[in-house]
Amino acid sequence: MDFYTQLFLYLSILYISLYLLFLVFRKKPSVPNLPPGKKGWPIIGESLAFVGAAKSGCPEKFINDRTAKYSPEVFRTSLLGEDMAVFCGASGNKFLFSGQNKYITTWWPTSMKKVAIFPETMEKFNKDDPKKMRSFLPEFLKPEALQCYIPIMDSMTKDHLESDWSPYEEVKVFPLTKNYTFALACRLFMNIKDPKIVSKFADPFARIAPGLTSVPINIPGTPFNKAVEGGKVIRQELLNIIRQRKQEISEGKDANARDLLSRLLTEADDDGSVYYEMDTSNKIIGLLIASHDTTSTTITVIVNYLASLPHIYEKVYEEQMEIAKSKAPGELLNWDDIQKMKYSWNVACESMRLTPPAQGSFREAITDFTFAGFTIPKGWKTFWTVYTTHKNPKYFPDPEKFDPSRFEGNGPAPFTYVPFGGGPRMCPGKEYARLEILIFMHNLVTKFKLEKVDRDEKIIYNPSPVPSNGLLIRLQPLNQ
């Protein structure tokens, strides 16, 4: 073997040895430690199981089954066609509520955007729009501003009960409260008083809610298709109202209006384009969706408990009659009266704990981050839900018991009772909802005694809690 052959052999052995060492010791790419769980079927993921649990009247089953199987802190799933991490417990709520714009940002499912937003503005609709709206809303919804609406709320509630409840021995509560809360929202948000115009909105609006979180399959007859068609009608009607209101403002006819629509058109940056009008419509629709369904279902749920639990009704009645007796004939409620309704609000809170008006909220990860030892990749969607805490015995002993005393003193531990969310993203309409609920409770219990006709009526979620038969209540008028 000559010198060159030996050299070639040695170099070959050396090269092969170094290459093998490189293969053995090279740094393997790290695989992110994703939350445990499964994605389910292609495209639809586990959406059918999620919706099915809600339709069965037990939405917490979807959550509880997976926290028991995978992790009590965070698990992976796929909903609405998106990879999703569901955050659980008080620690999960706290992390998401405090992580806005640091780890996560606002996210609307495609189904919601296609229903509520003008297609022409879809590309312009960005994550700053909700932020801009939320910066404007506190001025409209702060306690000082809301105080002037209390007499209007009280007067409209009295009229509603007199016209739609008093003539009957039995009423279906849910459709009536939907009409009432929608008419009130139209009056306060847009200064619309004409029942015919309210009805134009109410009928298509009723088609929207069931399709908001449905699988976005736009085939005639599906909940999503009905919601999309309803959204088209509402957007066009709103556009007509916006243009008429702009003309009234330019002619000086609306100078003292305090409703949200007028303030949006006078105090925001109106560039005069059709896109601005569409953007204003998007904001009003978003507000109606957020306020109408949740308050109508909350009031219905409270009436359900008042009619089912006589001892609770009696305590609420006693508190409200003390307030009623302090009023002069014809005198309407005021801010000081609302502050006296402490037990009534505890009853409302316990009702929302047991039967929350909304399941939770979605966000989008804007960077990779770690929670409970698991990596949430950028672009994944996150979901927090009331069902990991509201009925958890760790936070609420004997969780199925209706017990308003849970909210006395300091109330529940932080991040455990979250019907309005929490942190910077807490629902800005919480105080508005509180006024609407308490004013309705005051007028209802001082006017009627209540009896539930079907004690076994089931509650289904669509996505908000809905009595399967509308909640039929027998009314016993009280001596005024």
Tab-separated table of C-alpha atoms in Angstrom:
chain	number	residue	atom	x	y	z
A	1	MET	CA	0.000	0.000	0.000
A	2	ASP	CA	1.663	3.219	-1.132
A	3	PHE	CA	1.765	6.451	0.859
A	4	TYR	CA	-1.112	8.135	-0.939
A	5	THR	CA	-3.390	5.163	-0.557
A	6	GLN	CA	-2.680	5.026	3.193
A	7	LEU	CA	-3.248	8.766	3.485
A	8	PHE	CA	-6.580	8.507	1.679
A	9	LEU	CA	-7.642	5.596	3.924
A	10	TYR	CA	-6.694	7.462	7.108
A	11	LEU	CA	-8.451	10.634	5.984
A	12	SER	CA	-11.541	8.642	5.040
A	13	ILE	CA	-11.643	6.966	8.450
A	14	LEU	CA	-11.111	10.322	10.150
A	15	TYR	CA	-13.889	11.961	8.096
A	16	ILE	CA	-16.346	9.125	8.766
A	17	SER	CA	-15.487	9.175	12.493
A	18	LEU	CA	-15.963	12.940	12.760
A	19	TYR	CA	-19.243	12.736	10.811
A	20	LEU	CA	-20.537	9.983	13.121
A	21	LEU	CA	-19.542	12.037	16.159
A	22	PHE	CA	-21.366	15.015	14.636
A	23	LEU	CA	-24.521	12.931	14.127
A	24	VAL	CA	-24.383	11.614	17.681
A	25	PHE	CA	-23.675	14.870	19.472
A	26	ARG	CA	-25.359	17.454	17.270
A	27	LYS	CA	-28.028	19.537	19.032
A	28	LYS	CA	-31.435	18.263	18.134
A	29	PRO	CA	-34.056	20.917	17.417
A	30	SER	CA	-36.190	21.439	20.494
A	31	VAL	CA	-39.821	20.430	20.198
A	32	PRO	CA	-42.154	22.784	22.115
A	33	ASN	CA	-43.881	21.196	25.062
A	34	LEU	CA	-47.438	21.821	23.925
A	35	PRO	CA	-50.381	21.504	26.313
A	36	PRO	CA	-51.872	17.991	26.460
A	37	GLY	CA	-55.067	17.323	24.557
A	38	LYS	CA	-56.254	16.502	21.060
A	39	LYS	CA	-57.402	18.423	18.005
A	40	GLY	CA	-60.319	16.184	17.044
A	41	TRP	CA	-61.592	15.992	13.474
A	42	PRO	CA	-59.989	17.895	10.567
A	43	ILE	CA	-61.332	21.457	10.168
A	44	ILE	CA	-64.166	21.167	12.714
A	45	GLY	CA	-61.877	19.912	15.496
A	46	GLU	CA	-63.884	19.384	18.687
A	47	SER	CA	-66.451	22.086	17.893
A	48	LEU	CA	-69.314	19.579	17.683
A	49	ALA	CA	-68.503	18.180	21.133
A	50	PHE	CA	-68.239	21.733	22.512
A	51	VAL	CA	-71.599	22.774	21.057
A	52	GLY	CA	-73.190	19.411	21.915
A	53	ALA	CA	-72.343	19.784	25.609
A	54	ALA	CA	-73.936	23.240	25.611
A	55	LYS	CA	-77.072	22.030	23.811
A	56	SER	CA	-77.458	19.246	26.350
A	57	GLY	CA	-77.630	21.820	29.140
A	58	CYS	CA	-74.242	20.952	30.643
A	59	PRO	CA	-71.562	23.104	28.922
A	60	GLU	CA	-69.113	22.486	31.763
A	61	LYS	CA	-68.930	18.776	30.774
A	62	PHE	CA	-66.689	19.591	27.790
A	63	ILE	CA	-64.286	21.412	30.116
A	64	ASN	CA	-64.453	19.045	33.086
A	65	ASP	CA	-63.854	15.917	30.977
A	66	ARG	CA	-60.673	17.394	29.529
A	67	THR	CA	-59.275	18.914	32.709
A	68	ALA	CA	-59.697	15.493	34.362
A	69	LYS	CA	-58.061	13.684	31.445
A	70	TYR	CA	-55.276	16.095	30.465
A	71	SER	CA	-54.497	18.916	32.916
A	72	PRO	CA	-56.364	21.058	35.462
A	73	GLU	CA	-54.347	24.111	34.346
A	74	VAL	CA	-54.389	24.198	30.547
A	75	PHE	CA	-55.318	21.789	27.760
A	76	ARG	CA	-55.214	21.779	23.980
A	77	THR	CA	-58.209	21.490	21.661
A	78	SER	CA	-59.423	22.790	18.307
A	79	LEU	CA	-62.520	24.993	18.152
A	80	LEU	CA	-63.942	27.037	15.269
A	81	GLY	CA	-61.169	25.723	13.026
A	82	GLU	CA	-58.362	27.022	15.264
A	83	ASP	CA	-55.657	25.474	17.463
A	84	MET	CA	-56.681	26.517	20.941
A	85	ALA	CA	-55.344	26.420	24.494
A	86	VAL	CA	-58.054	26.455	27.172
A	87	PHE	CA	-56.810	28.093	30.375
A	88	CYS	CA	-58.295	26.775	33.604
A	89	GLY	CA	-58.775	27.822	37.215
A	90	ALA	CA	-58.087	31.116	38.966
A	91	SER	CA	-54.418	31.036	37.912
A	92	GLY	CA	-55.346	30.614	34.244
A	93	ASN	CA	-57.865	33.460	34.460
A	94	LYS	CA	-55.335	35.719	36.156
A	95	PHE	CA	-52.667	34.982	33.547
A	96	LEU	CA	-54.909	35.814	30.595
A	97	PHE	CA	-56.581	38.822	32.216
A	98	SER	CA	-53.210	40.383	33.020
A	99	GLY	CA	-51.478	39.337	29.771
A	100	GLN	CA	-53.391	41.582	27.356
A	101	ASN	CA	-51.030	43.091	24.735
A	102	LYS	CA	-48.077	41.364	26.423
A	103	TYR	CA	-48.801	37.747	25.509
A	104	ILE	CA	-52.246	37.915	23.940
A	105	THR	CA	-54.552	40.258	22.064
A	106	THR	CA	-58.203	40.504	21.103
A	107	TRP	CA	-59.451	37.923	18.637
A	108	TRP	CA	-62.826	37.538	16.960
A	109	PRO	CA	-63.751	34.163	15.435
A	110	THR	CA	-64.392	34.242	11.689
A	111	SER	CA	-68.046	33.433	12.284
A	112	MET	CA	-68.480	36.542	14.462
A	113	LYS	CA	-66.732	38.846	11.995
A	114	LYS	CA	-68.753	37.600	9.023
A	115	VAL	CA	-71.993	38.144	10.933
A	116	ALA	CA	-71.310	41.519	12.561
A	117	ILE	CA	-68.919	43.374	10.228
A	118	PHE	CA	-69.381	44.893	6.788
A	119	PRO	CA	-67.362	42.793	4.306
A	120	GLU	CA	-65.949	46.013	2.841
A	121	THR	CA	-64.344	46.828	6.197
A	122	MET	CA	-63.070	43.322	6.925
A	123	GLU	CA	-59.501	44.147	5.875
A	124	LYS	CA	-59.556	47.430	7.795
A	125	PHE	CA	-60.913	45.711	10.880
A	126	ASN	CA	-57.856	45.246	13.062
A	127	LYS	CA	-56.979	44.553	16.634
A	128	ASP	CA	-56.898	48.260	17.476
A	129	ASP	CA	-60.598	48.803	16.684
A	130	PRO	CA	-61.900	47.117	19.849
A	131	LYS	CA	-59.242	49.016	21.801
A	132	LYS	CA	-60.430	52.341	20.352
A	133	MET	CA	-64.041	51.462	21.172
A	134	ARG	CA	-63.151	50.474	24.726
A	135	SER	CA	-61.350	53.793	25.241
A	136	PHE	CA	-64.549	55.612	24.253
A	137	LEU	CA	-67.065	53.447	26.121
A	138	PRO	CA	-65.984	54.223	29.716
A	139	GLU	CA	-67.035	57.855	29.242
A	140	PHE	CA	-70.488	56.712	28.181
A	141	LEU	CA	-70.775	53.895	30.731
A	142	LYS	CA	-69.131	55.413	33.803
A	143	PRO	CA	-71.409	55.730	36.888
A	144	GLU	CA	-71.704	59.524	36.618
A	145	ALA	CA	-72.960	59.224	33.041
A	146	LEU	CA	-75.265	56.293	33.782
A	147	GLN	CA	-77.053	58.029	36.651
A	148	CYS	CA	-79.090	60.141	34.246
A	149	TYR	CA	-80.365	56.966	32.537
A	150	ILE	CA	-81.851	55.438	35.712
A	151	PRO	CA	-85.218	57.263	35.427
A	152	ILE	CA	-85.467	56.240	31.747
A	153	MET	CA	-84.734	52.603	32.634
A	154	ASP	CA	-87.245	52.695	35.486
A	155	SER	CA	-89.976	54.270	33.362
A	156	MET	CA	-89.454	51.847	30.456
A	157	THR	CA	-89.469	48.873	32.844
A	158	LYS	CA	-92.765	49.978	34.402
A	159	ASP	CA	-94.320	50.423	30.947
A	160	HIS	CA	-93.022	47.024	29.807
A	161	LEU	CA	-94.442	45.145	32.805
A	162	GLU	CA	-97.748	46.994	32.550
A	163	SER	CA	-98.259	46.301	28.852
A	164	ASP	CA	-96.621	42.890	28.364
A	165	TRP	CA	-97.041	41.166	31.764
A	166	SER	CA	-100.004	42.592	33.693
A	167	PRO	CA	-102.772	41.580	31.230
A	168	TYR	CA	-101.868	37.893	31.566
A	169	GLU	CA	-102.014	35.204	34.245
A	170	GLU	CA	-99.035	33.393	32.701
A	171	VAL	CA	-96.134	34.700	30.612
A	172	LYS	CA	-93.093	33.279	28.867
A	173	VAL	CA	-90.284	35.261	30.398
A	174	PHE	CA	-87.423	34.792	27.940
A	175	PRO	CA	-88.990	36.270	24.775
A	176	LEU	CA	-90.377	39.168	26.821
A	177	THR	CA	-87.020	40.010	28.424
A	178	LYS	CA	-85.350	39.855	25.010
A	179	ASN	CA	-87.812	42.429	23.676
A	180	TYR	CA	-87.406	44.581	26.788
A	181	THR	CA	-83.587	44.624	26.865
A	182	PHE	CA	-83.362	45.215	23.116
A	183	ALA	CA	-85.803	48.144	23.238
A	184	LEU	CA	-83.858	49.609	26.161
A	185	ALA	CA	-80.528	49.231	24.326
A	186	CYS	CA	-81.976	50.890	21.208
A	187	ARG	CA	-83.216	53.799	23.328
A	188	LEU	CA	-80.016	54.369	25.303
A	189	PHE	CA	-77.444	53.547	22.615
A	190	MET	CA	-79.208	55.088	19.594
A	191	ASN	CA	-82.149	57.138	20.987
A	192	ILE	CA	-84.611	54.992	19.018
A	193	LYS	CA	-88.082	55.133	20.572
A	194	ASP	CA	-90.355	54.013	17.718
A	195	PRO	CA	-91.470	50.373	18.382
A	196	LYS	CA	-91.696	49.752	14.619
A	197	ILE	CA	-88.029	50.623	14.118
A	198	VAL	CA	-87.055	48.537	17.175
A	199	SER	CA	-88.979	45.602	15.715
A	200	LYS	CA	-87.106	45.987	12.407
A	201	PHE	CA	-83.900	45.344	14.352
A	202	ALA	CA	-85.204	42.780	16.820
A	203	ASP	CA	-86.446	40.191	14.322
A	204	PRO	CA	-83.170	39.721	12.369
A	205	PHE	CA	-81.145	40.214	15.555
A	206	ALA	CA	-82.798	37.123	17.064
A	207	ARG	CA	-81.160	35.066	14.304
A	208	ILE	CA	-77.656	36.269	15.111
A	209	ALA	CA	-76.833	34.841	18.550
A	210	PRO	CA	-77.132	31.099	17.712
A	211	GLY	CA	-74.750	31.515	14.772
A	212	LEU	CA	-72.025	33.579	16.414
A	213	THR	CA	-69.946	30.659	17.658
A	214	SER	CA	-71.233	28.021	15.246
A	215	VAL	CA	-69.102	26.214	12.664
A	216	PRO	CA	-68.857	28.788	9.817
A	217	ILE	CA	-70.580	26.724	7.119
A	218	ASN	CA	-72.665	29.116	5.011
A	219	ILE	CA	-75.279	26.705	3.683
A	220	PRO	CA	-78.987	27.711	3.699
A	221	GLY	CA	-80.671	26.534	6.885
A	222	THR	CA	-77.557	26.365	9.070
A	223	PRO	CA	-77.340	28.593	12.183
A	224	PHE	CA	-74.369	30.386	10.631
A	225	ASN	CA	-76.263	31.133	7.407
A	226	LYS	CA	-79.258	32.492	9.346
A	227	ALA	CA	-76.928	34.679	11.402
A	228	VAL	CA	-75.152	36.013	8.288
A	229	GLU	CA	-78.467	36.889	6.625
A	230	GLY	CA	-79.717	38.539	9.824
A	231	GLY	CA	-76.493	40.512	10.045
A	232	LYS	CA	-76.950	41.864	6.511
A	233	VAL	CA	-80.406	43.233	7.356
A	234	ILE	CA	-79.216	44.852	10.608
A	235	ARG	CA	-76.158	46.448	8.994
A	236	GLN	CA	-78.247	48.048	6.250
A	237	GLU	CA	-80.862	49.347	8.711
A	238	LEU	CA	-78.103	50.763	10.910
A	239	LEU	CA	-76.448	52.430	7.946
A	240	ASN	CA	-79.741	54.181	7.119
A	241	ILE	CA	-80.094	55.380	10.727
A	242	ILE	CA	-76.474	56.595	10.849
A	243	ARG	CA	-76.915	58.653	7.680
A	244	GLN	CA	-80.170	60.132	8.948
A	245	ARG	CA	-78.582	60.955	12.317
A	246	LYS	CA	-75.602	62.636	10.611
A	247	GLN	CA	-77.997	64.837	8.675
A	248	GLU	CA	-79.891	65.745	11.865
A	249	ILE	CA	-76.608	66.635	13.577
A	250	SER	CA	-75.510	68.812	10.646
A	251	GLU	CA	-78.873	70.627	10.820
A	252	GLY	CA	-78.505	71.149	14.583
A	253	LYS	CA	-81.511	68.959	15.456
A	254	ASP	CA	-79.534	66.569	17.663
A	255	ALA	CA	-77.398	69.037	19.609
A	256	ASN	CA	-78.276	67.788	23.114
A	257	ALA	CA	-78.483	64.045	22.412
A	258	ARG	CA	-76.597	61.907	24.913
A	259	ASP	CA	-76.944	58.510	23.240
A	260	LEU	CA	-73.832	56.614	22.166
A	261	LEU	CA	-74.474	56.829	18.426
A	262	SER	CA	-74.729	60.636	18.467
A	263	ARG	CA	-71.561	60.899	20.527
A	264	LEU	CA	-69.694	58.582	18.171
A	265	LEU	CA	-70.724	60.730	15.226
A	266	THR	CA	-69.912	64.073	16.881
A	267	GLU	CA	-66.850	63.336	19.022
A	268	ALA	CA	-64.953	60.788	16.905
A	269	ASP	CA	-62.894	61.502	13.762
A	270	ASP	CA	-65.475	61.355	10.975
A	271	ASP	CA	-63.723	61.479	7.609
A	272	GLY	CA	-67.060	61.601	5.774
A	273	SER	CA	-66.497	58.310	3.951
A	274	VAL	CA	-68.848	55.368	3.668
A	275	TYR	CA	-66.163	53.310	5.425
A	276	TYR	CA	-66.485	55.501	8.512
A	277	GLU	CA	-70.256	54.963	8.526
A	278	MET	CA	-69.731	51.216	8.195
A	279	ASP	CA	-67.154	51.275	10.982
A	280	THR	CA	-69.626	53.074	13.261
A	281	SER	CA	-72.218	50.424	12.408
A	282	ASN	CA	-69.705	47.685	13.287
A	283	LYS	CA	-69.165	49.248	16.710
A	284	ILE	CA	-72.883	49.596	17.491
A	285	ILE	CA	-73.602	46.009	16.422
A	286	GLY	CA	-70.743	44.749	18.583
A	287	LEU	CA	-72.140	46.641	21.553
A	288	LEU	CA	-75.683	45.342	20.959
A	289	ILE	CA	-74.412	41.768	20.743
A	290	ALA	CA	-72.392	42.170	23.932
A	291	SER	CA	-75.180	43.811	25.941
A	292	HIS	CA	-78.486	42.456	24.676
A	293	ASP	CA	-78.192	38.676	24.850
A	294	THR	CA	-76.267	38.611	28.111
A	295	THR	CA	-78.630	40.901	30.026
A	296	SER	CA	-81.809	39.273	28.706
A	297	THR	CA	-80.586	35.800	29.646
A	298	THR	CA	-79.346	37.023	33.040
A	299	ILE	CA	-82.724	38.565	33.873
A	300	THR	CA	-84.471	35.373	32.742
A	301	VAL	CA	-82.197	33.239	34.925
A	302	ILE	CA	-82.809	35.497	37.942
A	303	VAL	CA	-86.594	35.258	37.431
A	304	ASN	CA	-86.195	31.486	37.258
A	305	TYR	CA	-84.505	31.375	40.677
A	306	LEU	CA	-86.946	33.867	42.227
A	307	ALA	CA	-89.877	31.744	41.053
A	308	SER	CA	-88.249	28.500	42.187
A	309	LEU	CA	-86.939	29.621	45.597
A	310	PRO	CA	-89.669	31.383	47.639
A	311	HIS	CA	-87.333	32.168	50.563
A	312	ILE	CA	-85.001	34.030	48.194
A	313	TYR	CA	-87.912	35.905	46.619
A	314	GLU	CA	-89.176	36.999	50.065
A	315	LYS	CA	-85.827	38.528	51.047
A	316	VAL	CA	-85.547	40.373	47.738
A	317	TYR	CA	-89.168	41.535	48.106
A	318	GLU	CA	-88.515	42.885	51.617
A	319	GLU	CA	-85.454	44.823	50.475
A	320	GLN	CA	-87.205	46.286	47.449
A	321	MET	CA	-90.381	47.196	49.351
A	322	GLU	CA	-88.315	49.236	51.808
A	323	ILE	CA	-87.120	51.266	48.849
A	324	ALA	CA	-90.596	51.456	47.282
A	325	LYS	CA	-92.133	52.748	50.549
A	326	SER	CA	-89.563	55.551	50.687
A	327	LYS	CA	-90.652	56.924	47.310
A	328	ALA	CA	-93.356	59.511	46.713
A	329	PRO	CA	-96.206	58.531	44.341
A	330	GLY	CA	-94.876	58.556	40.792
A	331	GLU	CA	-91.291	59.172	41.908
A	332	LEU	CA	-88.771	57.178	39.882
A	333	LEU	CA	-85.699	55.338	41.139
A	334	ASN	CA	-82.390	57.164	41.542
A	335	TRP	CA	-78.721	56.323	42.134
A	336	ASP	CA	-79.086	56.218	45.943
A	337	ASP	CA	-81.909	53.666	45.639
A	338	ILE	CA	-79.696	51.389	43.521
A	339	GLN	CA	-76.952	51.435	46.183
A	340	LYS	CA	-79.432	50.066	48.742
A	341	MET	CA	-80.146	46.920	46.671
A	342	LYS	CA	-77.284	44.906	48.181
A	343	TYR	CA	-79.061	41.590	48.789
A	344	SER	CA	-80.772	41.781	45.390
A	345	TRP	CA	-77.370	42.180	43.698
A	346	ASN	CA	-76.007	39.216	45.683
A	347	VAL	CA	-78.935	37.176	44.313
A	348	ALA	CA	-78.126	38.350	40.793
A	349	CYS	CA	-74.435	37.434	41.268
A	350	GLU	CA	-75.261	33.961	42.557
A	351	SER	CA	-77.596	33.475	39.591
A	352	MET	CA	-74.755	34.399	37.227
A	353	ARG	CA	-72.380	32.080	39.069
A	354	LEU	CA	-74.644	29.062	38.628
A	355	THR	CA	-75.944	29.975	35.172
A	356	PRO	CA	-73.461	32.371	33.548
A	357	PRO	CA	-74.768	34.519	30.666
A	358	ALA	CA	-71.583	33.915	28.635
A	359	GLN	CA	-69.154	30.996	28.581
A	360	GLY	CA	-65.932	32.950	28.274
A	361	SER	CA	-63.820	34.776	25.716
A	362	PHE	CA	-61.196	34.149	23.042
A	363	ARG	CA	-57.766	35.740	22.598
A	364	GLU	CA	-54.805	35.246	20.216
A	365	ALA	CA	-51.189	34.637	21.245
A	366	ILE	CA	-48.959	37.402	19.842
A	367	THR	CA	-45.727	35.676	20.911
A	368	ASP	CA	-44.581	32.268	22.136
A	369	PHE	CA	-45.060	32.060	25.895
A	370	THR	CA	-45.065	29.481	28.673
A	371	PHE	CA	-47.808	28.729	31.173
A	372	ALA	CA	-47.787	25.911	33.750
A	373	GLY	CA	-44.725	24.412	32.023
A	374	PHE	CA	-46.375	24.267	28.584
A	375	THR	CA	-45.579	26.369	25.516
A	376	ILE	CA	-48.337	28.282	23.750
A	377	PRO	CA	-47.084	29.075	20.222
A	378	LYS	CA	-47.598	32.443	18.577
A	379	GLY	CA	-50.798	32.443	16.520
A	380	TRP	CA	-52.623	29.936	18.712
A	381	LYS	CA	-55.935	31.049	20.116
A	382	THR	CA	-56.673	30.987	23.841
A	383	PHE	CA	-59.958	30.587	25.689
A	384	TRP	CA	-60.845	31.277	29.305
A	385	THR	CA	-64.145	29.998	30.606
A	386	VAL	CA	-66.311	30.501	33.681
A	387	TYR	CA	-66.770	26.749	33.967
A	388	THR	CA	-63.328	26.064	35.426
A	389	THR	CA	-64.115	28.102	38.554
A	390	HIS	CA	-67.820	28.913	39.013
A	391	LYS	CA	-68.830	25.393	40.005
A	392	ASN	CA	-65.462	24.265	41.323
A	393	PRO	CA	-65.760	23.191	45.007
A	394	LYS	CA	-62.187	24.378	45.495
A	395	TYR	CA	-63.457	27.940	45.144
A	396	PHE	CA	-67.166	27.594	45.978
A	397	PRO	CA	-68.024	24.952	48.628
A	398	ASP	CA	-71.251	23.060	47.886
A	399	PRO	CA	-71.191	24.636	44.420
A	400	GLU	CA	-74.690	23.568	43.304
A	401	LYS	CA	-76.355	25.278	46.274
A	402	PHE	CA	-77.941	28.672	45.641
A	403	ASP	CA	-76.347	30.820	48.333
A	404	PRO	CA	-76.243	34.634	47.876
A	405	SER	CA	-74.230	34.993	51.094
A	406	ARG	CA	-71.131	33.961	49.101
A	407	PHE	CA	-71.009	37.576	47.902
A	408	GLU	CA	-71.182	39.252	51.302
A	409	GLY	CA	-68.115	41.050	52.668
A	410	ASN	CA	-65.123	40.643	50.361
A	411	GLY	CA	-66.948	38.017	48.305
A	412	PRO	CA	-65.251	35.242	46.276
A	413	ALA	CA	-61.481	34.998	45.894
A	414	PRO	CA	-59.971	37.014	43.016
A	415	PHE	CA	-60.278	35.526	39.506
A	416	THR	CA	-62.801	32.859	40.599
A	417	TYR	CA	-66.051	34.724	39.861
A	418	VAL	CA	-65.722	36.036	36.316
A	419	PRO	CA	-69.059	36.566	34.507
A	420	PHE	CA	-67.729	39.966	33.359
A	421	GLY	CA	-64.161	38.829	32.743
A	422	GLY	CA	-61.377	40.591	34.611
A	423	GLY	CA	-58.281	42.772	34.435
A	424	PRO	CA	-57.934	45.470	31.739
A	425	ARG	CA	-60.399	43.559	29.565
A	426	MET	CA	-63.208	43.442	32.120
A	427	CYS	CA	-66.555	44.113	30.463
A	428	PRO	CA	-66.973	47.917	30.349
A	429	GLY	CA	-70.751	47.457	30.478
A	430	LYS	CA	-70.783	45.826	33.918
A	431	GLU	CA	-72.310	48.866	35.647
A	432	TYR	CA	-74.870	49.305	32.869
A	433	ALA	CA	-75.888	45.646	33.293
A	434	ARG	CA	-76.093	46.039	37.071
A	435	LEU	CA	-78.491	48.981	36.748
A	436	GLU	CA	-80.662	47.248	34.178
A	437	ILE	CA	-80.893	44.044	36.232
A	438	LEU	CA	-81.613	45.722	39.584
A	439	ILE	CA	-84.212	48.115	38.175
A	440	PHE	CA	-86.023	45.184	36.562
A	441	MET	CA	-85.875	43.151	39.796
A	442	HIS	CA	-87.283	46.090	41.789
A	443	ASN	CA	-90.274	46.576	39.507
A	444	LEU	CA	-90.947	42.861	39.098
A	445	VAL	CA	-91.022	41.758	42.750
A	446	THR	CA	-92.970	44.819	43.918
A	447	LYS	CA	-95.633	44.095	41.282
A	448	PHE	CA	-95.928	40.278	41.133
A	449	LYS	CA	-95.463	37.124	43.102
A	450	LEU	CA	-94.010	34.442	40.851
A	451	GLU	CA	-94.620	30.730	40.393
A	452	LYS	CA	-92.778	28.505	37.965
A	453	VAL	CA	-95.244	26.451	35.925
A	454	ASP	CA	-92.859	23.709	34.721
A	455	ARG	CA	-90.396	23.019	37.523
A	456	ASP	CA	-88.465	20.549	35.357
A	457	GLU	CA	-87.927	22.892	32.414
A	458	LYS	CA	-84.440	22.400	31.024
A	459	ILE	CA	-81.852	25.110	30.359
A	460	ILE	CA	-79.893	24.763	27.110
A	461	TYR	CA	-77.021	26.953	25.892
A	462	ASN	CA	-77.220	28.553	22.467
A	463	PRO	CA	-74.545	29.884	23.316
A	464	SER	CA	-76.194	31.782	26.199
A	465	PRO	CA	-78.508	29.937	28.624
A	466	VAL	CA	-82.011	29.607	27.203
A	467	PRO	CA	-85.027	27.923	28.880
A	468	SER	CA	-86.204	25.185	26.515
A	469	ASN	CA	-89.809	26.412	26.693
A	470	GLY	CA	-89.210	30.126	27.295
A	471	LEU	CA	-89.682	29.909	31.120
A	472	LEU	CA	-93.445	29.919	31.688
A	473	ILE	CA	-94.282	31.827	34.890
A	474	ARG	CA	-97.632	32.210	36.677
A	475	LEU	CA	-98.176	35.754	37.928
A	476	GLN	CA	-99.951	36.794	41.108
A	477	PRO	CA	-100.442	40.575	41.130
A	478	LEU	CA	-99.661	42.289	44.438
A	479	ASN	CA	-101.666	45.081	46.015
A	480	GLN	CA	-99.816	48.284	45.232
